Amino acid sequence: MMEKLRNPKNVKTISLVIAAIFVIGCFTIALTAGGFSNLGGVASAAGSDSAIGVVNYQVLVSQSPKLDEVRTAMQKEVQATRDEFNEKSKNMNNEEKDRYYQQLQQRLGNKQNELMEPLLKQINDAISKVAEKKGLKVVVDKSSVIYGGADITDEVARSLQSAKK
């Protein structure tokens, strides 16, 4: 078990899985908060006379100037957690180690959520400002749209870049 935890490939894989779950969760929350709990909501919004915008949320997150800060902080947290696990689990049996490992994984997930929250808020605020400026009533993630909608991803990305300066 300890050898699996020390393997950088496994740590990287686990970290990527946690990041993917987090991004999917944030996207789901964003859609739910926007009143789109299913694709029927998107379809009914598209049928109305309101202006609809689309953004590639994944691109905005990946291009965010603050993402490097989040990654660095998360890497430090993972290393500190790994060190803590190695130190505290020395005298534990395998079952206790597994339980403790799960607790630490949950703590890392919570820390990642805590670190990502300001970044996602900044992205959502930038989307709102661009949408307001363009008179858009609804903005949805591009992956949910089959056809249509004004793509504002580039404008939001420029807005985020200019906010960095």
Tab-separated table of N, CA and C in Angstrom:
chain	number	residue	atom	x	y	z
A	1	MET	N	0.838	-1.199	0.000
A	1	MET	CA	0.000	0.000	0.000
A	1	MET	C	0.878	1.256	0.000
A	2	MET	N	1.896	1.271	0.850
A	2	MET	CA	2.768	2.455	0.941
A	2	MET	C	3.521	2.677	-0.356
A	3	GLU	N	3.906	1.569	-1.015
A	3	GLU	CA	4.627	1.700	-2.266
A	3	GLU	C	3.737	2.334	-3.332
A	4	LYS	N	2.460	1.996	-3.302
A	4	LYS	CA	1.516	2.590	-4.251
A	4	LYS	C	1.383	4.083	-4.009
A	5	LEU	N	1.382	4.506	-2.751
A	5	LEU	CA	1.231	5.923	-2.426
A	5	LEU	C	2.467	6.723	-2.794
A	6	ARG	N	3.613	6.097	-2.729
A	6	ARG	CA	4.861	6.807	-3.025
A	6	ARG	C	5.120	6.928	-4.515
A	7	ASN	N	4.468	6.127	-5.296
A	7	ASN	CA	4.661	6.147	-6.734
A	7	ASN	C	4.101	7.456	-7.295
A	8	PRO	N	4.967	8.312	-7.856
A	8	PRO	CA	4.507	9.611	-8.387
A	8	PRO	C	3.432	9.468	-9.461
A	9	LYS	N	3.476	8.395	-10.220
A	9	LYS	CA	2.476	8.186	-11.265
A	9	LYS	C	1.089	8.009	-10.639
A	10	ASN	N	1.012	7.241	-9.531
A	10	ASN	CA	-0.272	7.041	-8.858
A	10	ASN	C	-0.765	8.338	-8.231
A	11	VAL	N	0.127	9.102	-7.634
A	11	VAL	CA	-0.262	10.375	-7.018
A	11	VAL	C	-0.786	11.322	-8.092
A	12	LYS	N	-0.097	11.355	-9.225
A	12	LYS	CA	-0.529	12.228	-10.326
A	12	LYS	C	-1.898	11.787	-10.846
A	13	THR	N	-2.089	10.480	-10.988
A	13	THR	CA	-3.366	9.958	-11.473
A	13	THR	C	-4.492	10.306	-10.510
A	14	ILE	N	-4.258	10.099	-9.227
A	14	ILE	CA	-5.275	10.413	-8.222
A	14	ILE	C	-5.582	11.904	-8.238
A	15	SER	N	-4.542	12.722	-8.351
A	15	SER	CA	-4.747	14.171	-8.390
A	15	SER	C	-5.563	14.583	-9.611
A	16	LEU	N	-5.269	13.986	-10.752
A	16	LEU	CA	-6.014	14.308	-11.970
A	16	LEU	C	-7.469	13.870	-11.864
A	17	VAL	N	-7.704	12.716	-11.250
A	17	VAL	CA	-9.078	12.247	-11.071
A	17	VAL	C	-9.840	13.204	-10.160
A	18	ILE	N	-9.209	13.619	-9.075
A	18	ILE	CA	-9.850	14.561	-8.156
A	18	ILE	C	-10.140	15.880	-8.869
A	19	ALA	N	-9.186	16.357	-9.664
A	19	ALA	CA	-9.388	17.610	-10.399
A	19	ALA	C	-10.538	17.475	-11.395
A	20	ALA	N	-10.598	16.348	-12.093
A	20	ALA	CA	-11.677	16.144	-13.067
A	20	ALA	C	-13.032	16.097	-12.380
A	21	ILE	N	-13.104	15.398	-11.254
A	21	ILE	CA	-14.365	15.336	-10.517
A	21	ILE	C	-14.761	16.720	-10.047
A	22	PHE	N	-13.798	17.495	-9.594
A	22	PHE	CA	-14.089	18.842	-9.114
A	22	PHE	C	-14.618	19.731	-10.235
A	23	VAL	N	-13.970	19.689	-11.399
A	23	VAL	CA	-14.405	20.527	-12.517
A	23	VAL	C	-15.808	20.130	-12.960
A	24	ILE	N	-16.070	18.834	-13.022
A	24	ILE	CA	-17.415	18.370	-13.396
A	24	ILE	C	-18.429	18.829	-12.362
A	25	GLY	N	-18.065	18.732	-11.083
A	25	GLY	CA	-18.962	19.182	-10.015
A	25	GLY	C	-19.251	20.667	-10.117
A	26	CYS	N	-18.200	21.465	-10.377
A	26	CYS	CA	-18.395	22.917	-10.508
A	26	CYS	C	-19.302	23.241	-11.689
A	27	PHE	N	-19.102	22.527	-12.787
A	27	PHE	CA	-19.939	22.747	-13.954
A	27	PHE	C	-21.389	22.418	-13.634
A	28	THR	N	-21.601	21.307	-12.930
A	28	THR	CA	-22.956	20.904	-12.551
A	28	THR	C	-23.594	21.941	-11.644
A	29	ILE	N	-22.823	22.432	-10.683
A	29	ILE	CA	-23.337	23.456	-9.770
A	29	ILE	C	-23.677	24.727	-10.542
A	30	ALA	N	-22.806	25.101	-11.477
A	30	ALA	CA	-23.057	26.307	-12.262
A	30	ALA	C	-24.343	26.172	-13.073
A	31	LEU	N	-24.539	25.006	-13.679
A	31	LEU	CA	-25.768	24.803	-14.452
A	31	LEU	C	-26.996	24.800	-13.555
A	32	THR	N	-26.888	24.140	-12.408
A	32	THR	CA	-28.011	24.075	-11.476
A	32	THR	C	-28.336	25.460	-10.930
A	33	ALA	N	-27.301	26.217	-10.571
A	33	ALA	CA	-27.506	27.568	-10.037
A	33	ALA	C	-28.139	28.472	-11.087
A	34	GLY	N	-27.848	28.202	-12.351
A	34	GLY	CA	-28.416	29.000	-13.428
A	34	GLY	C	-29.819	28.572	-13.799
A	35	GLY	N	-30.347	27.567	-13.120
A	35	GLY	CA	-31.705	27.124	-13.403
A	35	GLY	C	-31.792	26.062	-14.479
A	36	PHE	N	-30.646	25.483	-14.844
A	36	PHE	CA	-30.633	24.455	-15.869
A	36	PHE	C	-30.331	23.122	-15.217
A	37	SER	N	-31.352	22.475	-14.707
A	37	SER	CA	-31.132	21.197	-14.037
A	37	SER	C	-31.184	20.029	-15.021
A	38	ASN	N	-31.593	20.294	-16.259
A	38	ASN	CA	-31.582	19.239	-17.271
A	38	ASN	C	-31.484	19.870	-18.654
A	39	LEU	N	-31.291	19.061	-19.656
A	39	LEU	CA	-31.167	19.603	-21.007
A	39	LEU	C	-32.460	20.216	-21.499
A	40	GLY	N	-33.594	19.807	-20.957
A	40	GLY	CA	-34.875	20.408	-21.323
A	40	GLY	C	-34.878	21.882	-20.986
A	41	GLY	N	-34.219	22.261	-19.905
A	41	GLY	CA	-34.120	23.668	-19.521
A	41	GLY	C	-33.335	24.450	-20.555
A	42	VAL	N	-32.271	23.840	-21.079
A	42	VAL	CA	-31.481	24.505	-22.105
A	42	VAL	C	-32.308	24.660	-23.368
A	43	ALA	N	-33.034	23.636	-23.721
A	43	ALA	CA	-33.842	23.691	-24.937
A	43	ALA	C	-34.937	24.733	-24.817
A	44	SER	N	-35.570	24.830	-23.660
A	44	SER	CA	-36.636	25.816	-23.523
A	44	SER	C	-36.068	27.226	-23.519
A	45	ALA	N	-34.871	27.408	-22.994
A	45	ALA	CA	-34.250	28.730	-23.023
A	45	ALA	C	-33.888	29.101	-24.461
A	46	ALA	N	-33.435	28.123	-25.243
A	46	ALA	CA	-33.045	28.396	-26.617
A	46	ALA	C	-34.248	28.768	-27.462
A	47	GLY	N	-35.415	28.268	-27.104
A	47	GLY	CA	-36.605	28.542	-27.885
A	47	GLY	C	-37.177	29.924	-27.640
A	48	SER	N	-36.767	30.584	-26.577
A	48	SER	CA	-37.323	31.902	-26.278
A	48	SER	C	-36.639	32.971	-27.118
A	49	ASP	N	-37.105	34.208	-26.984
A	49	ASP	CA	-36.545	35.310	-27.762
A	49	ASP	C	-35.327	35.934	-27.098
A	50	SER	N	-34.882	35.427	-25.970
A	50	SER	CA	-33.742	36.021	-25.279
A	50	SER	C	-32.443	35.678	-25.988
A	51	ALA	N	-31.481	36.559	-25.841
A	51	ALA	CA	-30.167	36.343	-26.424
A	51	ALA	C	-29.416	35.330	-25.570
A	52	ILE	N	-28.772	34.377	-26.226
A	52	ILE	CA	-28.079	33.308	-25.528
A	52	ILE	C	-26.599	33.353	-25.874
A	53	GLY	N	-25.790	33.266	-24.840
A	53	GLY	CA	-24.349	33.213	-25.022
A	53	GLY	C	-23.836	31.846	-24.613
A	54	VAL	N	-22.700	31.477	-25.176
A	54	VAL	CA	-22.060	30.232	-24.793
A	54	VAL	C	-20.604	30.521	-24.437
A	55	VAL	N	-20.085	29.745	-23.487
A	55	VAL	CA	-18.677	29.837	-23.122
A	55	VAL	C	-18.116	28.428	-23.001
A	56	ASN	N	-16.868	28.308	-23.282
A	56	ASN	CA	-16.165	27.058	-23.040
A	56	ASN	C	-15.545	27.190	-21.654
A	57	TYR	N	-16.283	26.733	-20.665
A	57	TYR	CA	-15.893	26.910	-19.258
A	57	TYR	C	-14.557	26.233	-18.962
A	58	GLN	N	-14.346	25.072	-19.559
A	58	GLN	CA	-13.105	24.339	-19.333
A	58	GLN	C	-11.905	25.144	-19.833
A	59	VAL	N	-12.034	25.792	-20.964
A	59	VAL	CA	-10.949	26.624	-21.494
A	59	VAL	C	-10.698	27.808	-20.565
A	60	LEU	N	-11.780	28.419	-20.084
A	60	LEU	CA	-11.620	29.567	-19.186
A	60	LEU	C	-10.884	29.173	-17.905
A	61	VAL	N	-11.207	28.012	-17.368
A	61	VAL	CA	-10.515	27.553	-16.157
A	61	VAL	C	-9.053	27.284	-16.470
A	62	SER	N	-8.792	26.588	-17.566
A	62	SER	CA	-7.409	26.220	-17.890
A	62	SER	C	-6.546	27.432	-18.241
A	63	GLN	N	-7.151	28.507	-18.766
A	63	GLN	CA	-6.397	29.705	-19.122
A	63	GLN	C	-6.382	30.760	-18.026
A	64	SER	N	-7.048	30.488	-16.927
A	64	SER	CA	-7.119	31.471	-15.853
A	64	SER	C	-5.729	31.767	-15.290
A	65	PRO	N	-5.417	33.050	-15.113
A	65	PRO	CA	-4.120	33.418	-14.547
A	65	PRO	C	-3.911	32.872	-13.132
A	66	LYS	N	-4.985	32.635	-12.417
A	66	LYS	CA	-4.868	32.161	-11.038
A	66	LYS	C	-4.707	30.647	-10.933
A	67	LEU	N	-4.855	29.933	-12.044
A	67	LEU	CA	-4.780	28.479	-11.984
A	67	LEU	C	-3.400	28.004	-11.533
A	68	ASP	N	-2.338	28.681	-11.966
A	68	ASP	CA	-0.989	28.290	-11.538
A	68	ASP	C	-0.831	28.434	-10.030
A	69	GLU	N	-1.404	29.485	-9.463
A	69	GLU	CA	-1.352	29.664	-8.009
A	69	GLU	C	-2.066	28.512	-7.307
A	70	VAL	N	-3.224	28.135	-7.835
A	70	VAL	CA	-3.996	27.038	-7.246
A	70	VAL	C	-3.200	25.737	-7.350
A	71	ARG	N	-2.606	25.492	-8.519
A	71	ARG	CA	-1.808	24.271	-8.701
A	71	ARG	C	-0.635	24.217	-7.736
A	72	THR	N	0.076	25.330	-7.596
A	72	THR	CA	1.220	25.377	-6.686
A	72	THR	C	0.790	25.124	-5.253
A	73	ALA	N	-0.272	25.784	-4.833
A	73	ALA	CA	-0.774	25.588	-3.470
A	73	ALA	C	-1.225	24.151	-3.260
A	74	MET	N	-1.855	23.586	-4.276
A	74	MET	CA	-2.342	22.216	-4.162
A	74	MET	C	-1.178	21.232	-4.110
A	75	GLN	N	-0.134	21.470	-4.905
A	75	GLN	CA	1.041	20.603	-4.861
A	75	GLN	C	1.699	20.635	-3.486
A	76	LYS	N	1.782	21.812	-2.886
A	76	LYS	CA	2.336	21.931	-1.537
A	76	LYS	C	1.474	21.163	-0.544
A	77	GLU	N	0.165	21.272	-0.695
A	77	GLU	CA	-0.757	20.581	0.202
A	77	GLU	C	-0.645	19.069	0.035
A	78	VAL	N	-0.509	18.600	-1.195
A	78	VAL	CA	-0.358	17.166	-1.442
A	78	VAL	C	0.937	16.665	-0.809
A	79	GLN	N	2.015	17.422	-0.979
A	79	GLN	CA	3.294	17.007	-0.390
A	79	GLN	C	3.216	16.985	1.132
A	80	ALA	N	2.610	18.009	1.724
A	80	ALA	CA	2.465	18.048	3.176
A	80	ALA	C	1.603	16.890	3.667
A	81	THR	N	0.550	16.575	2.924
A	81	THR	CA	-0.328	15.464	3.292
A	81	THR	C	0.405	14.138	3.160
A	82	ARG	N	1.188	13.994	2.105
A	82	ARG	CA	1.972	12.769	1.922
A	82	ARG	C	2.960	12.594	3.080
A	83	ASP	N	3.640	13.672	3.444
A	83	ASP	CA	4.584	13.617	4.560
A	83	ASP	C	3.866	13.259	5.863
A	84	GLU	N	2.712	13.884	6.072
A	84	GLU	CA	1.919	13.594	7.271
A	84	GLU	C	1.506	12.121	7.294
A	85	PHE	N	1.060	11.607	6.159
A	85	PHE	CA	0.655	10.205	6.090
A	85	PHE	C	1.829	9.286	6.420
A	86	ASN	N	2.978	9.562	5.800
A	86	ASN	CA	4.150	8.728	6.038
A	86	ASN	C	4.558	8.739	7.502
A	87	GLU	N	4.482	9.894	8.130
A	87	GLU	CA	4.879	10.013	9.528
A	87	GLU	C	3.885	9.338	10.470
A	88	LYS	N	2.620	9.608	10.292
A	88	LYS	CA	1.607	9.124	11.236
A	88	LYS	C	1.189	7.676	11.005
A	89	SER	N	1.439	7.147	9.827
A	89	SER	CA	0.966	5.795	9.533
A	89	SER	C	2.029	4.726	9.777
A	90	LYS	N	3.164	5.114	10.272
A	90	LYS	CA	4.257	4.155	10.482
A	90	LYS	C	3.831	2.964	11.330
A	91	ASN	N	3.084	3.206	12.382
A	91	ASN	CA	2.712	2.145	13.314
A	91	ASN	C	1.274	1.662	13.132
A	92	MET	N	0.668	1.973	11.994
A	92	MET	CA	-0.715	1.556	11.745
A	92	MET	C	-0.736	0.245	10.965
A	93	ASN	N	-1.816	-0.522	11.180
A	93	ASN	CA	-1.998	-1.710	10.340
A	93	ASN	C	-2.620	-1.255	9.013
A	94	ASN	N	-2.740	-2.180	8.082
A	94	ASN	CA	-3.222	-1.822	6.738
A	94	ASN	C	-4.625	-1.227	6.750
A	95	GLU	N	-5.498	-1.761	7.583
A	95	GLU	CA	-6.870	-1.240	7.646
A	95	GLU	C	-6.875	0.200	8.154
A	96	GLU	N	-6.105	0.479	9.170
A	96	GLU	CA	-6.019	1.849	9.709
A	96	GLU	C	-5.397	2.787	8.683
A	97	LYS	N	-4.388	2.297	7.976
A	97	LYS	CA	-3.747	3.111	6.936
A	97	LYS	C	-4.745	3.461	5.831
A	98	ASP	N	-5.540	2.468	5.433
A	98	ASP	CA	-6.542	2.711	4.388
A	98	ASP	C	-7.550	3.767	4.825
A	99	ARG	N	-8.028	3.632	6.062
A	99	ARG	CA	-8.994	4.610	6.594
A	99	ARG	C	-8.376	6.011	6.667
A	100	TYR	N	-7.158	6.070	7.171
A	100	TYR	CA	-6.470	7.360	7.299
A	100	TYR	C	-6.211	7.963	5.920
A	101	TYR	N	-5.828	7.111	4.971
A	101	TYR	CA	-5.601	7.564	3.603
A	101	TYR	C	-6.871	8.169	3.019
A	102	GLN	N	-8.011	7.525	3.224
A	102	GLN	CA	-9.287	8.039	2.731
A	102	GLN	C	-9.624	9.392	3.359
A	103	GLN	N	-9.339	9.532	4.661
A	103	GLN	CA	-9.577	10.813	5.345
A	103	GLN	C	-8.719	11.912	4.734
A	104	LEU	N	-7.466	11.585	4.460
A	104	LEU	CA	-6.564	12.574	3.872
A	104	LEU	C	-6.995	12.924	2.448
A	105	GLN	N	-7.471	11.950	1.699
A	105	GLN	CA	-7.962	12.222	0.348
A	105	GLN	C	-9.160	13.171	0.389
A	106	GLN	N	-10.043	12.932	1.349
A	106	GLN	CA	-11.205	13.815	1.494
A	106	GLN	C	-10.749	15.223	1.868
A	107	ARG	N	-9.780	15.314	2.750
A	107	ARG	CA	-9.257	16.625	3.148
A	107	ARG	C	-8.626	17.342	1.952
A	108	LEU	N	-7.902	16.592	1.121
A	108	LEU	CA	-7.314	17.191	-0.081
A	108	LEU	C	-8.405	17.682	-1.042
A	109	GLY	N	-9.469	16.919	-1.174
A	109	GLY	CA	-10.585	17.345	-2.023
A	109	GLY	C	-11.210	18.630	-1.513
A	110	ASN	N	-11.381	18.718	-0.197
A	110	ASN	CA	-11.936	19.938	0.403
A	110	ASN	C	-11.005	21.125	0.194
A	111	LYS	N	-9.703	20.889	0.316
A	111	LYS	CA	-8.727	21.961	0.115
A	111	LYS	C	-8.759	22.433	-1.336
A	112	GLN	N	-8.881	21.491	-2.266
A	112	GLN	CA	-8.943	21.870	-3.670
A	112	GLN	C	-10.189	22.713	-3.939
A	113	ASN	N	-11.319	22.318	-3.365
A	113	ASN	CA	-12.543	23.114	-3.510
A	113	ASN	C	-12.340	24.512	-2.960
A	114	GLU	N	-11.715	24.593	-1.807
A	114	GLU	CA	-11.458	25.887	-1.165
A	114	GLU	C	-10.556	26.765	-2.034
A	115	LEU	N	-9.546	26.162	-2.650
A	115	LEU	CA	-8.626	26.923	-3.491
A	115	LEU	C	-9.261	27.327	-4.823
A	116	MET	N	-10.128	26.476	-5.357
A	116	MET	CA	-10.743	26.754	-6.657
A	116	MET	C	-11.909	27.736	-6.569
A	117	GLU	N	-12.531	27.836	-5.417
A	117	GLU	CA	-13.718	28.680	-5.277
A	117	GLU	C	-13.490	30.127	-5.729
A	118	PRO	N	-12.422	30.818	-5.289
A	118	PRO	CA	-12.221	32.198	-5.752
A	118	PRO	C	-11.971	32.286	-7.259
A	119	LEU	N	-11.259	31.313	-7.810
A	119	LEU	CA	-10.992	31.305	-9.241
A	119	LEU	C	-12.303	31.161	-10.021
A	120	LEU	N	-13.154	30.238	-9.606
A	120	LEU	CA	-14.431	30.031	-10.290
A	120	LEU	C	-15.355	31.234	-10.133
A	121	LYS	N	-15.303	31.864	-8.971
A	121	LYS	CA	-16.109	33.070	-8.756
A	121	LYS	C	-15.649	34.173	-9.703
A	122	GLN	N	-14.333	34.321	-9.850
A	122	GLN	CA	-13.801	35.337	-10.753
A	122	GLN	C	-14.248	35.059	-12.197
A	123	ILE	N	-14.214	33.805	-12.600
A	123	ILE	CA	-14.650	33.442	-13.955
A	123	ILE	C	-16.138	33.735	-14.124
A	124	ASN	N	-16.943	33.334	-13.153
A	124	ASN	CA	-18.386	33.582	-13.241
A	124	ASN	C	-18.703	35.071	-13.263
A	125	ASP	N	-17.965	35.861	-12.481
A	125	ASP	CA	-18.166	37.312	-12.491
A	125	ASP	C	-17.805	37.901	-13.850
A	126	ALA	N	-16.706	37.422	-14.439
A	126	ALA	CA	-16.295	37.911	-15.758
A	126	ALA	C	-17.335	37.531	-16.816
A	127	ILE	N	-17.873	36.328	-16.725
A	127	ILE	CA	-18.924	35.896	-17.663
A	127	ILE	C	-20.135	36.811	-17.522
A	128	SER	N	-20.521	37.099	-16.285
A	128	SER	CA	-21.684	37.968	-16.044
A	128	SER	C	-21.471	39.356	-16.630
A	129	LYS	N	-20.286	39.918	-16.440
A	129	LYS	CA	-20.005	41.265	-16.954
A	129	LYS	C	-20.048	41.309	-18.476
A	130	VAL	N	-19.422	40.333	-19.115
A	130	VAL	CA	-19.420	40.301	-20.582
A	130	VAL	C	-20.846	40.077	-21.096
A	131	ALA	N	-21.579	39.183	-20.465
A	131	ALA	CA	-22.955	38.902	-20.886
A	131	ALA	C	-23.825	40.145	-20.742
A	132	GLU	N	-23.656	40.841	-19.627
A	132	GLU	CA	-24.429	42.070	-19.406
A	132	GLU	C	-24.100	43.112	-20.473
A	133	LYS	N	-22.816	43.266	-20.750
A	133	LYS	CA	-22.360	44.241	-21.748
A	133	LYS	C	-22.927	43.923	-23.136
A	134	LYS	N	-23.042	42.635	-23.453
A	134	LYS	CA	-23.541	42.230	-24.761
A	134	LYS	C	-25.061	42.053	-24.780
A	135	GLY	N	-25.715	42.239	-23.636
A	135	GLY	CA	-27.160	42.110	-23.572
A	135	GLY	C	-27.653	40.666	-23.627
A	136	LEU	N	-26.842	39.750	-23.183
A	136	LEU	CA	-27.231	38.332	-23.187
A	136	LEU	C	-28.053	38.026	-21.943
A	137	LYS	N	-29.103	37.274	-22.124
A	137	LYS	CA	-29.981	36.908	-21.003
A	137	LYS	C	-29.560	35.592	-20.374
A	138	VAL	N	-28.965	34.711	-21.191
A	138	VAL	CA	-28.580	33.382	-20.738
A	138	VAL	C	-27.199	33.060	-21.289
A	139	VAL	N	-26.341	32.453	-20.439
A	139	VAL	CA	-25.042	31.961	-20.885
A	139	VAL	C	-24.919	30.522	-20.392
A	140	VAL	N	-24.629	29.619	-21.316
A	140	VAL	CA	-24.474	28.206	-20.968
A	140	VAL	C	-23.118	27.710	-21.457
A	141	ASP	N	-22.720	26.579	-20.911
A	141	ASP	CA	-21.464	25.986	-21.339
A	141	ASP	C	-21.610	25.462	-22.759
A	142	LYS	N	-20.588	25.683	-23.532
A	142	LYS	CA	-20.607	25.320	-24.940
A	142	LYS	C	-20.855	23.826	-25.152
A	143	SER	N	-20.427	23.002	-24.212
A	143	SER	CA	-20.608	21.559	-24.364
A	143	SER	C	-22.074	21.151	-24.289
A	144	SER	N	-22.937	22.030	-23.781
A	144	SER	CA	-24.365	21.723	-23.678
A	144	SER	C	-25.156	22.208	-24.882
A	145	VAL	N	-24.488	22.885	-25.794
A	145	VAL	CA	-25.182	23.495	-26.928
A	145	VAL	C	-24.832	22.748	-28.211
A	146	ILE	N	-25.861	22.385	-28.928
A	146	ILE	CA	-25.646	21.703	-30.200
A	146	ILE	C	-25.485	22.728	-31.318
A	147	TYR	N	-26.280	23.782	-31.254
A	147	TYR	CA	-26.258	24.770	-32.321
A	147	TYR	C	-26.652	26.128	-31.757
A	148	GLY	N	-25.984	27.171	-32.231
A	148	GLY	CA	-26.379	28.537	-31.914
A	148	GLY	C	-25.714	29.102	-30.681
A	149	GLY	N	-26.109	30.317	-30.380
A	149	GLY	CA	-25.557	31.020	-29.236
A	149	GLY	C	-24.319	31.807	-29.628
A	150	ALA	N	-24.162	32.962	-28.995
A	150	ALA	CA	-22.995	33.811	-29.252
A	150	ALA	C	-21.853	33.366	-28.345
A	151	ASP	N	-20.742	32.936	-28.937
A	151	ASP	CA	-19.590	32.464	-28.158
A	151	ASP	C	-18.838	33.666	-27.594
A	152	ILE	N	-18.811	33.770	-26.279
A	152	ILE	CA	-18.142	34.894	-25.614
A	152	ILE	C	-16.893	34.441	-24.859
A	153	THR	N	-16.420	33.236	-25.131
A	153	THR	CA	-15.270	32.679	-24.421
A	153	THR	C	-14.047	33.585	-24.537
A	154	ASP	N	-13.734	34.039	-25.750
A	154	ASP	CA	-12.532	34.868	-25.947
A	154	ASP	C	-12.626	36.192	-25.195
A	155	GLU	N	-13.804	36.818	-25.224
A	155	GLU	CA	-13.971	38.091	-24.507
A	155	GLU	C	-13.819	37.904	-23.007
A	156	VAL	N	-14.368	36.812	-22.485
A	156	VAL	CA	-14.256	36.539	-21.049
A	156	VAL	C	-12.794	36.274	-20.711
A	157	ALA	N	-12.096	35.518	-21.550
A	157	ALA	CA	-10.674	35.229	-21.307
A	157	ALA	C	-9.864	36.517	-21.304
A	158	ARG	N	-10.148	37.417	-22.250
A	158	ARG	CA	-9.433	38.709	-22.270
A	158	ARG	C	-9.750	39.510	-21.007
A	159	SER	N	-10.982	39.465	-20.568
A	159	SER	CA	-11.388	40.153	-19.357
A	159	SER	C	-10.627	39.616	-18.141
A	160	LEU	N	-10.479	38.311	-18.088
A	160	LEU	CA	-9.739	37.697	-16.977
A	160	LEU	C	-8.255	38.067	-17.042
A	161	GLN	N	-7.701	38.106	-18.242
A	161	GLN	CA	-6.297	38.470	-18.399
A	161	GLN	C	-6.051	39.924	-18.002
A	162	SER	N	-6.972	40.800	-18.385
A	162	SER	CA	-6.813	42.216	-18.036
A	162	SER	C	-7.028	42.452	-16.554
A	163	ALA	N	-7.833	41.629	-15.915
A	163	ALA	CA	-8.041	41.750	-14.468
A	163	ALA	C	-6.789	41.344	-13.710
A	164	LYS	N	-5.962	40.490	-14.323
A	164	LYS	CA	-4.723	40.034	-13.704
A	164	LYS	C	-3.726	41.176	-13.570
A	165	LYS	N	-3.737	42.079	-14.553
A	165	LYS	CA	-2.735	43.167	-14.590
A	165	LYS	C	-2.993	44.242	-13.600
